[in-house]
XYZ file of C-alpha atoms in Angstrom:
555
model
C 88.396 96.725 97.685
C 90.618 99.411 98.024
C 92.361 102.019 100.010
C 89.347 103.310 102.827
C 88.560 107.310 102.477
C 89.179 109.302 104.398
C 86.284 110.443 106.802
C 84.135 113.511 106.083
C 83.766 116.644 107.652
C 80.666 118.164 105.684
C 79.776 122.562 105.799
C 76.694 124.059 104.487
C 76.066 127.520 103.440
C 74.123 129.609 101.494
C 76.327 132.561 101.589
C 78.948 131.811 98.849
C 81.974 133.643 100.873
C 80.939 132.012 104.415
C 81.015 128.772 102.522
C 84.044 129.225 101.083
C 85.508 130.844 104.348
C 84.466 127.715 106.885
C 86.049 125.089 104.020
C 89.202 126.856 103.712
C 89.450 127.242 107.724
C 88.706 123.693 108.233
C 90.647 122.518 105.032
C 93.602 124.194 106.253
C 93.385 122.575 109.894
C 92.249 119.140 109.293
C 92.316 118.460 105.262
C 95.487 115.969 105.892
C 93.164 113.680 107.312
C 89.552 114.287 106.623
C 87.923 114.809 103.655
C 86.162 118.314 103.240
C 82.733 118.602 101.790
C 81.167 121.699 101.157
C 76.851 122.297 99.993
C 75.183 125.680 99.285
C 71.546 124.251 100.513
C 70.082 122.062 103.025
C 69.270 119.811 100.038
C 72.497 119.485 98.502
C 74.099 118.499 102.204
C 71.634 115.980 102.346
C 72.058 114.680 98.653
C 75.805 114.785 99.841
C 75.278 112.864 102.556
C 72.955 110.050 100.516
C 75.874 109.381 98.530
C 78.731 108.965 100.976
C 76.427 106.311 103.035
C 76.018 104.694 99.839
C 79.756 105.024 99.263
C 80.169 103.309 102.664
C 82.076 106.260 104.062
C 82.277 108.102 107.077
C 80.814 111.362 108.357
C 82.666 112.922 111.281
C 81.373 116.319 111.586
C 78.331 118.480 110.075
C 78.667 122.181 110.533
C 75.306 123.591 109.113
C 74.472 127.407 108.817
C 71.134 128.359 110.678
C 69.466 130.453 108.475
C 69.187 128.813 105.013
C 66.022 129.107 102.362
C 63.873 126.145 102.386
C 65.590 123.974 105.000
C 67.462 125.330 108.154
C 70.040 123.838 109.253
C 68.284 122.563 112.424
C 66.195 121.240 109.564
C 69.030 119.785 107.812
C 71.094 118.554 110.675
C 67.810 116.329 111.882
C 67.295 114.790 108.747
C 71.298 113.955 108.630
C 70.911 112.224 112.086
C 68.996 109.839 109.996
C 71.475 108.658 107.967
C 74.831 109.267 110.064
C 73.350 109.366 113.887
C 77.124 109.079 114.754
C 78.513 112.544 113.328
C 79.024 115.335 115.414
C 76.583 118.394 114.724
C 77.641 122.160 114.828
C 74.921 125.016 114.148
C 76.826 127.970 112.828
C 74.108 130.887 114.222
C 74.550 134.900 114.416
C 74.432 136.137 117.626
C 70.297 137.154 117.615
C 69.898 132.956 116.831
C 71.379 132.128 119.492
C 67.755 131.192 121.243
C 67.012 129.078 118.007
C 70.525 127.418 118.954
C 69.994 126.522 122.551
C 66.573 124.835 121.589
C 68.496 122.902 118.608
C 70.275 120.869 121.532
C 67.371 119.598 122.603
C 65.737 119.266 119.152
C 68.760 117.524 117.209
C 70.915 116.432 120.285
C 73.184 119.390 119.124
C 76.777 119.181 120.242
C 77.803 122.868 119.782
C 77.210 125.964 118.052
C 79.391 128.229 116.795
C 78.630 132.388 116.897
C 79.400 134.031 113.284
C 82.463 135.497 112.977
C 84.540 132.466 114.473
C 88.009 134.337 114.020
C 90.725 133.893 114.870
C 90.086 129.825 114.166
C 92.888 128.958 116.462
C 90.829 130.554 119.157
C 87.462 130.147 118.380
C 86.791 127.752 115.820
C 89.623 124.634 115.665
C 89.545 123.532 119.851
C 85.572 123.140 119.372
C 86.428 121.095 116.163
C 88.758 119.044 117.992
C 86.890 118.209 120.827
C 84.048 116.931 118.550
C 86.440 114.786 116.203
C 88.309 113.210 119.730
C 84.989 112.625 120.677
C 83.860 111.240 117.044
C 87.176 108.793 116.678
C 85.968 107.193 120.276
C 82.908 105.869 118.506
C 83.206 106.296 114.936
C 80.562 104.905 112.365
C 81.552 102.333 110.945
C 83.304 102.681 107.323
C 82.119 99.964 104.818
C 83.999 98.557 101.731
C 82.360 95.529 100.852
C 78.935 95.203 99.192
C 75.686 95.591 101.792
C 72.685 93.699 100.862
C 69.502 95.317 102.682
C 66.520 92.693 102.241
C 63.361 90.865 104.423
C 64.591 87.952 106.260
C 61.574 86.043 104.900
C 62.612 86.871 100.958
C 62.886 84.594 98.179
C 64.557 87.206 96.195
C 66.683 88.934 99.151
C 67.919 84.978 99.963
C 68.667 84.476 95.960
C 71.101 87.623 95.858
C 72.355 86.334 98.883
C 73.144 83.085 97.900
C 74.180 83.829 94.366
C 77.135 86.269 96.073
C 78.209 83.451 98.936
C 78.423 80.681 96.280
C 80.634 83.063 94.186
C 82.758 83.927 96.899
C 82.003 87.633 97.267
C 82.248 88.981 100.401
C 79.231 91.113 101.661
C 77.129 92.305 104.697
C 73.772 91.866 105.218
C 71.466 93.687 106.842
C 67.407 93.664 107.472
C 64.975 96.512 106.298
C 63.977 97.007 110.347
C 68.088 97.416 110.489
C 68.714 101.245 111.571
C 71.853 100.712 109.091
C 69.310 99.080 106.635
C 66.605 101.865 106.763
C 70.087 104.492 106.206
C 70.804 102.944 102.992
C 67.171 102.464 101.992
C 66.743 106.224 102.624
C 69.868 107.103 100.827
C 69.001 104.901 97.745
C 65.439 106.596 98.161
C 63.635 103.806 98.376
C 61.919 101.811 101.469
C 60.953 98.688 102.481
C 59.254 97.258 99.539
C 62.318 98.327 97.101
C 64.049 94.946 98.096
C 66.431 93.528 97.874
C 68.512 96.275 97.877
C 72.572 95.894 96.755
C 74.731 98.718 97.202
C 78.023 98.499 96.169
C 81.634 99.882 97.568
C 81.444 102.560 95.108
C 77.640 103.749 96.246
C 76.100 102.361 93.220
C 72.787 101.165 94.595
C 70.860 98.399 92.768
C 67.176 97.395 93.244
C 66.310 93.977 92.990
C 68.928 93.247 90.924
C 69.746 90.333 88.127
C 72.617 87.799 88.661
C 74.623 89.122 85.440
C 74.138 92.941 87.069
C 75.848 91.203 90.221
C 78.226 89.383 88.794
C 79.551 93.190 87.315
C 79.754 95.111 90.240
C 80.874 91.829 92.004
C 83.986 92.345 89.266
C 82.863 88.711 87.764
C 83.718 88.256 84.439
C 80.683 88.214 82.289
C 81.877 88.178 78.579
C 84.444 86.154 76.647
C 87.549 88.309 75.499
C 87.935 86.370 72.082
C 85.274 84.426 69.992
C 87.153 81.317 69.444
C 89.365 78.793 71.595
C 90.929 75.581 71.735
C 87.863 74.168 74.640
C 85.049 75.376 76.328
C 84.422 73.684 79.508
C 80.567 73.795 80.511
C 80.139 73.765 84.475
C 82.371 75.357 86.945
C 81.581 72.415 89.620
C 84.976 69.589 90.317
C 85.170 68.598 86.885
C 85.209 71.689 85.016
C 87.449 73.670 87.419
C 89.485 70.428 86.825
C 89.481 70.433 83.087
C 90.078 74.253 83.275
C 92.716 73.991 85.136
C 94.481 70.918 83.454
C 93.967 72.897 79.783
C 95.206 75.935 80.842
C 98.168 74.550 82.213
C 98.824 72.710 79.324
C 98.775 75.630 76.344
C 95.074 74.980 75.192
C 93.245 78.870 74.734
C 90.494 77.622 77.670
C 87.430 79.446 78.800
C 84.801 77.706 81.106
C 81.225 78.980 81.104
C 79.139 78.844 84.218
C 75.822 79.794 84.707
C 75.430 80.574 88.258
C 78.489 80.220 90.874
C 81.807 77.803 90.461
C 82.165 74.796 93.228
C 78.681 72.951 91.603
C 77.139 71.013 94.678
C 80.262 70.194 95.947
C 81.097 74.115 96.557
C 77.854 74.139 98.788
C 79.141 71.154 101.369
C 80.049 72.702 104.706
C 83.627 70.022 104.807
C 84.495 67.341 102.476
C 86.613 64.939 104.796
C 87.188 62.183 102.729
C 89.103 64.162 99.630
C 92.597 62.961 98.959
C 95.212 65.258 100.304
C 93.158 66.703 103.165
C 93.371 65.066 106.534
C 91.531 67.625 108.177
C 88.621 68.155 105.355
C 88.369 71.272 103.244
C 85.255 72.929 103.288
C 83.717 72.987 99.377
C 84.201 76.631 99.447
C 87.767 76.367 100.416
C 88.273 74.121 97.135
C 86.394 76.162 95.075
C 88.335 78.903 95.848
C 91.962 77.607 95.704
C 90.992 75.810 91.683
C 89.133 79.087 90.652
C 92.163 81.146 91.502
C 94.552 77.476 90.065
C 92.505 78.329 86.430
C 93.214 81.704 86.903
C 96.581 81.105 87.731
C 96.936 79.181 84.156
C 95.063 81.954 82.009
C 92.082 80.066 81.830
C 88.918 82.596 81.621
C 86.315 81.967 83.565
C 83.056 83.768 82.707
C 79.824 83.603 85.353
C 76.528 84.123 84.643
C 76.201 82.736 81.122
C 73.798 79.884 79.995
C 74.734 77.796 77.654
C 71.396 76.579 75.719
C 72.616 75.003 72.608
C 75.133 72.979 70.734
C 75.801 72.420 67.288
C 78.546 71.379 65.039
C 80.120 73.720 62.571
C 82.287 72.128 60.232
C 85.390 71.682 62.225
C 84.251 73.531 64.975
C 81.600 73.106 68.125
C 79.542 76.476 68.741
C 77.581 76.716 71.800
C 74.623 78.998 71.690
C 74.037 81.591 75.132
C 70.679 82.271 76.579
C 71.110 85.900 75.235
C 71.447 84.434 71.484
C 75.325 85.413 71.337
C 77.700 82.215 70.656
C 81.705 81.194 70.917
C 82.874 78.501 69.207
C 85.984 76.236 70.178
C 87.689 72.729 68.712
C 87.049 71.104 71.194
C 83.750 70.819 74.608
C 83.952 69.765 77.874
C 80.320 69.373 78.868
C 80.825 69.022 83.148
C 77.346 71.154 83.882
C 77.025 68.237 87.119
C 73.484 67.589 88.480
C 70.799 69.507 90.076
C 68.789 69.015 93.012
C 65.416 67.399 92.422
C 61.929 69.418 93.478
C 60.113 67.829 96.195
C 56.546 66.782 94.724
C 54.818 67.720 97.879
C 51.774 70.379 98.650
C 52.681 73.656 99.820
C 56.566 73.531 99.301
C 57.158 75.293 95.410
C 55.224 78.448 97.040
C 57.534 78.652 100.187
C 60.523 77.963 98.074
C 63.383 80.487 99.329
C 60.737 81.351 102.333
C 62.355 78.347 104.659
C 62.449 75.520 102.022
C 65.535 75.736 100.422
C 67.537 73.188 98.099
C 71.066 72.534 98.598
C 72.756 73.834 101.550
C 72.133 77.012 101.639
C 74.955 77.655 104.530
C 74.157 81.869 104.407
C 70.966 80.482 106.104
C 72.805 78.815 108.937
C 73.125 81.443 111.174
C 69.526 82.520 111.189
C 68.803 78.616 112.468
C 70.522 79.503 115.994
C 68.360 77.480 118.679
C 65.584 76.613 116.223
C 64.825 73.172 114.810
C 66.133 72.608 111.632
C 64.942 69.600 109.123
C 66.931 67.756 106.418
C 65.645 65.454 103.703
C 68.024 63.091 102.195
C 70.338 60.631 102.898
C 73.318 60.736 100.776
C 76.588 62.715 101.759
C 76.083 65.757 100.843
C 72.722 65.337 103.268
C 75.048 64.213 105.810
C 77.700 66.842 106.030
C 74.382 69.593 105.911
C 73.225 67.726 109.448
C 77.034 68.138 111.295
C 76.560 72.180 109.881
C 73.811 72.984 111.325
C 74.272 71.409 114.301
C 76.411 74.146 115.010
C 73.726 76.512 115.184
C 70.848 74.649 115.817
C 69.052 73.306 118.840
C 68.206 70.341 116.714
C 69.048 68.931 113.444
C 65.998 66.035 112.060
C 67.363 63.898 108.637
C 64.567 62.760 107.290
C 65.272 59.164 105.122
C 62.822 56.940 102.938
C 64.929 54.128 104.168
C 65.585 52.063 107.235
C 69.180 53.528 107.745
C 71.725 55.277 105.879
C 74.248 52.955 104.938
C 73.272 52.313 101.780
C 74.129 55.813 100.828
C 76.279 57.508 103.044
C 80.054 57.359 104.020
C 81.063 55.432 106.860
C 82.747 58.217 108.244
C 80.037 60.616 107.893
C 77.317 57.943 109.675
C 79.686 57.682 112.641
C 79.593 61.581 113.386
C 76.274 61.458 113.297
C 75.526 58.999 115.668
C 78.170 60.922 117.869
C 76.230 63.965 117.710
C 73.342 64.254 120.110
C 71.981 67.653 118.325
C 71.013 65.411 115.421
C 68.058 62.833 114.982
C 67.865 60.179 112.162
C 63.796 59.819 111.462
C 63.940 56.170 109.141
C 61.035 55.625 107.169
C 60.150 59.074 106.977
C 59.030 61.293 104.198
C 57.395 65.312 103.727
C 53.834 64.868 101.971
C 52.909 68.799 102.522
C 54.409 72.319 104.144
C 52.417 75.515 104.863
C 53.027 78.417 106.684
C 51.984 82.395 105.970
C 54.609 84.061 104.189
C 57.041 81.517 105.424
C 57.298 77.756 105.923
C 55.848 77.183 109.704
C 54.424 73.921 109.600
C 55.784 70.319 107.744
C 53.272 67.297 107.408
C 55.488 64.097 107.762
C 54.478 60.699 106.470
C 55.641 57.119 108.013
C 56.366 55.097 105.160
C 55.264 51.849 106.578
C 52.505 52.252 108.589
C 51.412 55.397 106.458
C 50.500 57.310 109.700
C 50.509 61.417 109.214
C 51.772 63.603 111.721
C 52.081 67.205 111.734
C 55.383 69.327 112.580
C 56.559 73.136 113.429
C 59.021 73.518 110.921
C 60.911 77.312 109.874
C 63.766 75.379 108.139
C 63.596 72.675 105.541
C 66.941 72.460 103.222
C 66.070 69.212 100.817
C 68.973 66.693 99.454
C 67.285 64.468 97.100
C 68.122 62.852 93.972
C 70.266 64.088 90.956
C 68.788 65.730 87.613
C 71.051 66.576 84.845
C 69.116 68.818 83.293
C 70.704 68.285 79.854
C 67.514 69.138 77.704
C 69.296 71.577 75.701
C 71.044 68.895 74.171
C 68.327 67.040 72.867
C 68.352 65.352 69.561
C 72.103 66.755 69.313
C 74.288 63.832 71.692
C 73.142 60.432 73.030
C 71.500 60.356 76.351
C 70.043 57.545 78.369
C 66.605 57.508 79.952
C 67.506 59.711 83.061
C 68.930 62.625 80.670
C 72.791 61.589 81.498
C 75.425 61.788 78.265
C 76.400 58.255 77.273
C 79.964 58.423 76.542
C 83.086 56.841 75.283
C 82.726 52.224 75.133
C 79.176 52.762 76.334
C 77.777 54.166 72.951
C 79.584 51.293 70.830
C 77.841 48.706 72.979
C 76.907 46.045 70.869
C 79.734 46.679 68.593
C 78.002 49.395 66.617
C 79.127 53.044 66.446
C 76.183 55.643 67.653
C 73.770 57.344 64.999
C 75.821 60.178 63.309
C 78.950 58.965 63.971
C 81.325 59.582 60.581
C 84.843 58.888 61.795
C 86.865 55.377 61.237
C 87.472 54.757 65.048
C 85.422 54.512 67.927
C 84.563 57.382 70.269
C 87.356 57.921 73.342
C 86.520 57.051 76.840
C 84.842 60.438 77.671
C 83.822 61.718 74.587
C 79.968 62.016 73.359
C 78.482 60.671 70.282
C 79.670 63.969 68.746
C 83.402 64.037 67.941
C 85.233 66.445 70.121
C 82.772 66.836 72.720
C 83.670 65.246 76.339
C 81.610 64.704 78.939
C 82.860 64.694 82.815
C 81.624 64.115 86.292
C 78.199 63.777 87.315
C 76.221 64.542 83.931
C 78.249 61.477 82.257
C 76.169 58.302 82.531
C 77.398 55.473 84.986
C 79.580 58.250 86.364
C 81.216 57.554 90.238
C 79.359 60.394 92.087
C 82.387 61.887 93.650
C 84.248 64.879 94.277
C 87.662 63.203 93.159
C 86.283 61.174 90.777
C 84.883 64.148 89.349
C 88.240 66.065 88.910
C 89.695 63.396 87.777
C 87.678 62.965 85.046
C 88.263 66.526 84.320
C 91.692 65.940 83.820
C 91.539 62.947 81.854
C 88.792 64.621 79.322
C 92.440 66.949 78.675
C 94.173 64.264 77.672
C 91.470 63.285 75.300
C 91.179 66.670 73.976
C 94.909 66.795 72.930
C 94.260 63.212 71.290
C 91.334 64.523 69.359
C 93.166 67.736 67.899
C 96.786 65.851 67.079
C 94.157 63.455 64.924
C 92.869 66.658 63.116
């Protein structure tokens, strides 16, 4: 983020020459390393101070004049113990204050004061000084330049800024509103408790319950295209866009791929993907996120975050995609790789405690919060499976819950075996959640046997939910050919029968990948009949390329 500042060694005056004279002294003594900071009032020190914690810098020393208007500085130097306990106080006093100044130690645990006039400094001023910073430097605060996220650990919208940041890859610390380093940067925001969540940002820009496009700008994600036409638009930053992105780049095509939340797709969330070619060892879907975002990047490819795409249309020779904020970019050539969601589980209780302990996906920034606590699963696919071995880290006991007698209908081989190997994790068969409850969080499951139809009743804080796969292609309804699930029917399956698909004006049939509109592709999990598959995925990204550069040579 940057080169850290330098830490700050902050003087308050109301007398315009003693303010001036203290800076220089200390300026002159210490300005190599420490940054001086100089106020006229109690209130501008403190303002002063408000912004450097936001900044996420350092505050070594405070050296506040005693008699101020409106605020002390025994006043002043209290109030700063609340948002740098750490620095080292000084109470610069005349000699008839000097009563005021022995009661101050008690009062602000002060560590010195100086008597006015302090000259010579070599004498009377710098060995106090230096004392306090050797003293300071053995326990410094602690200097911050990543982004803090202050927020209620039971939070829907603390966990979705959360999320939205791990899933993009942005580092950032987070800390609870009963913090002492949370209540800091609530106070120096000005806000409290209820004014969550709460991002501040390396700079000290502080944001209140903030959107995911205001994240995505401070978390320096690009938000808007740089040009308003290009050779293909990829839709979906999961395996098969980052592939496609990656493969056009590389290959010359003017390539930009829209995402609307984070890159990696459901495959970004798994904890380690251990059957991918090339990896003995697995690579955790982060890890491969990472390494193709930076591959597109590598390429030129622009990648843009934070953008829904809501339409699609054809303009003469062109495709234009409509954005949820009614701009558009247009391009020769689609990739439509937007993947599959997660679908809702039907049951009583659970859409109110969504993000409150029932979460869908993985949800890893959740994982360490699970330490000795019972944590249940529901599905049995993978991507189920490689959420179990996670959380066994951390928790005392991991319950996947499956409709089914066993899980190898659905899960890899590999996968089952570490599961049985793992004694932190139970497989409940026949089992499926008909209700949740809980006040303010989830606390309780109700759990149904499929067979005998038998209810029982469960403690439950953590439910993360694997189930099914949704496309959630509505926006492109009445413009390509779907099936009866909502996936794109693509390249020999539309001419089944021998008949080209309704619309369709050119002499040859559609290309493998390509949708019943002419120079749109579709790749990975949203394509009908599609192997549900991390490689498969990418591959298909790479082969919807090779299609593009077919469809514009034919142009």
């Amino acid at each position: 983020m940057g080169t850290m500042a330098q830490p700050v060694i902050l003087t308050i005056d109301d007398d315009p020459a003693v303010s001036r004279a203290v800076a220089r002294d200390i300026r002159r003594r210490y300005g190599d390393r420490y940054r001086v900071v100089r106020a006229d009032s109690g209130s501008g020190g403190l303002d002063a101070l408000r912004e450097i914690k936001l900044r996420g810098e350092r505050v070594a020393v405070l050296l506040a004049d005693y008699r101020m208007p409106e605020m002390n500085g025994i006043q002043f130097l209290e109030a700063a113990m609340d948002l740098f306990p750490a620095a080292r106080r000084v109470l610069l006093t005349a000699y008839a204050d000097t009563d005021a100044a022995i009661d101050a130690i008690n009062v602000v645990d002060l560590d010195h004061y100086l008597l006015k006039p302090w000259h010579p400094p070599e004498e009377k001023l710098y060995p106090v000084v230096d004392t306090l910073l050797e003293a300071w430097a053995a326990s410094p605060d602690q200097a911050s330049d990543e982004i803090r996220v202050v927020g209620h650990r039971w939070s829907a919208p603390s966990f979705a800024v959360r999320d939205f940041l791990a899933r993009n890859l942005v580092p950032y610390r987070w800390l609870l509103t009963d913090d002492p380093e949370g209540g800091r940067l609530l106070a120096a925001a000005g806000a409290d408790a209820t004014d969550v969540p709460l991002v501040v940002t390396p700079d000290g820009k502080a944001l209140v319950a903030p959107t995911e496009a205001e994240l995505a700008a401070v978390a320096g994600l690009t938000v808007a295209p740089a040009a308003d036409f290009y050779d293909l638009v990829v839709v979906g930053g999961g395996p098969a866009g980052l592939g496609a992105a990656v493969y056009g780049a590389s290959e010359g095509l003017r390539t930009v791929l829209v995402e609307r939340r984070a890159t990696g797709g459901q495959a970004g969330q798994s904890s380690r993907i251990e059957n991918y070619l090339g990896f003995p060892d697995g690579v955790s879907g982060a890890q491969l996120t990472d390494r193709a975002r930076r591959q597109a990047l590598k390429f030129g490819a622009e990648l843009l975050s934070t953008r829904e795409v809501v339409g699609l249309e054809s303009a003469g020779a062109a495709r234009l995609l409509h954005f949820g904020d009614g701009s558009t970019i247009a391009a020769h050539t689609v990739v439509l790789a937007t993947g599959v969601s997660y679908r809702v589980l039907d049951a009583p209780g659970l859409a109110d405690l969504t993000g409150l302990g029932v979460f869908y996906g993985a949800a890893s920034t959740e994982a360490p919060s699970c330490v000795d606590q019972d944590v249940w699963i529901v599905g049995g696919a993978n991507s189920a499976g490689q959420a179990a071995v996670h959380f066994s880290r951390y928790a005392s006991r991991v319950h996947l819950l499956i409709r089914g007698a066993d899980l190898t209908a659905s899960m890899s081989s590999y996968l089952i075996q570490q599961l049985e190997r793992n004694d932190r994790i139970v497989v409940h068969p026949h089992t499926e959640v008909v209700g949740g409850a809980g006040d303010g969080h989830l606390e309780r499951l109700r759990l149904r046997d499929t067979r005998s139809g038998d209810v029982r009743e469960v403690d439950a804080s953590w439910l993360f939910i694997f189930i099914g796969a949704e496309p959630r292609t509505e926006w492109l309804d009445g413009v390509l050919a779907r099936d009866e699930r909502g996936f794109i029917v693509a390249g020999p399956d539309l001419t089944a029968g021998g008949r080209k698909p309704p619309g369709w004006t050119l002499a040859r049939d559609p290309y493998h990948l390509e949708s019943s509109l002419p120079g749109v592709f579709a790749a990975g999990d949203v394509r009908a009949s599609s192997v549900k598959r991390v490689a498969s995925a990418v591959g298909e990204g790479a082969m919807a390329v090779s299609l593009v550069h077919r469809y514009l040579e034919a142009q």
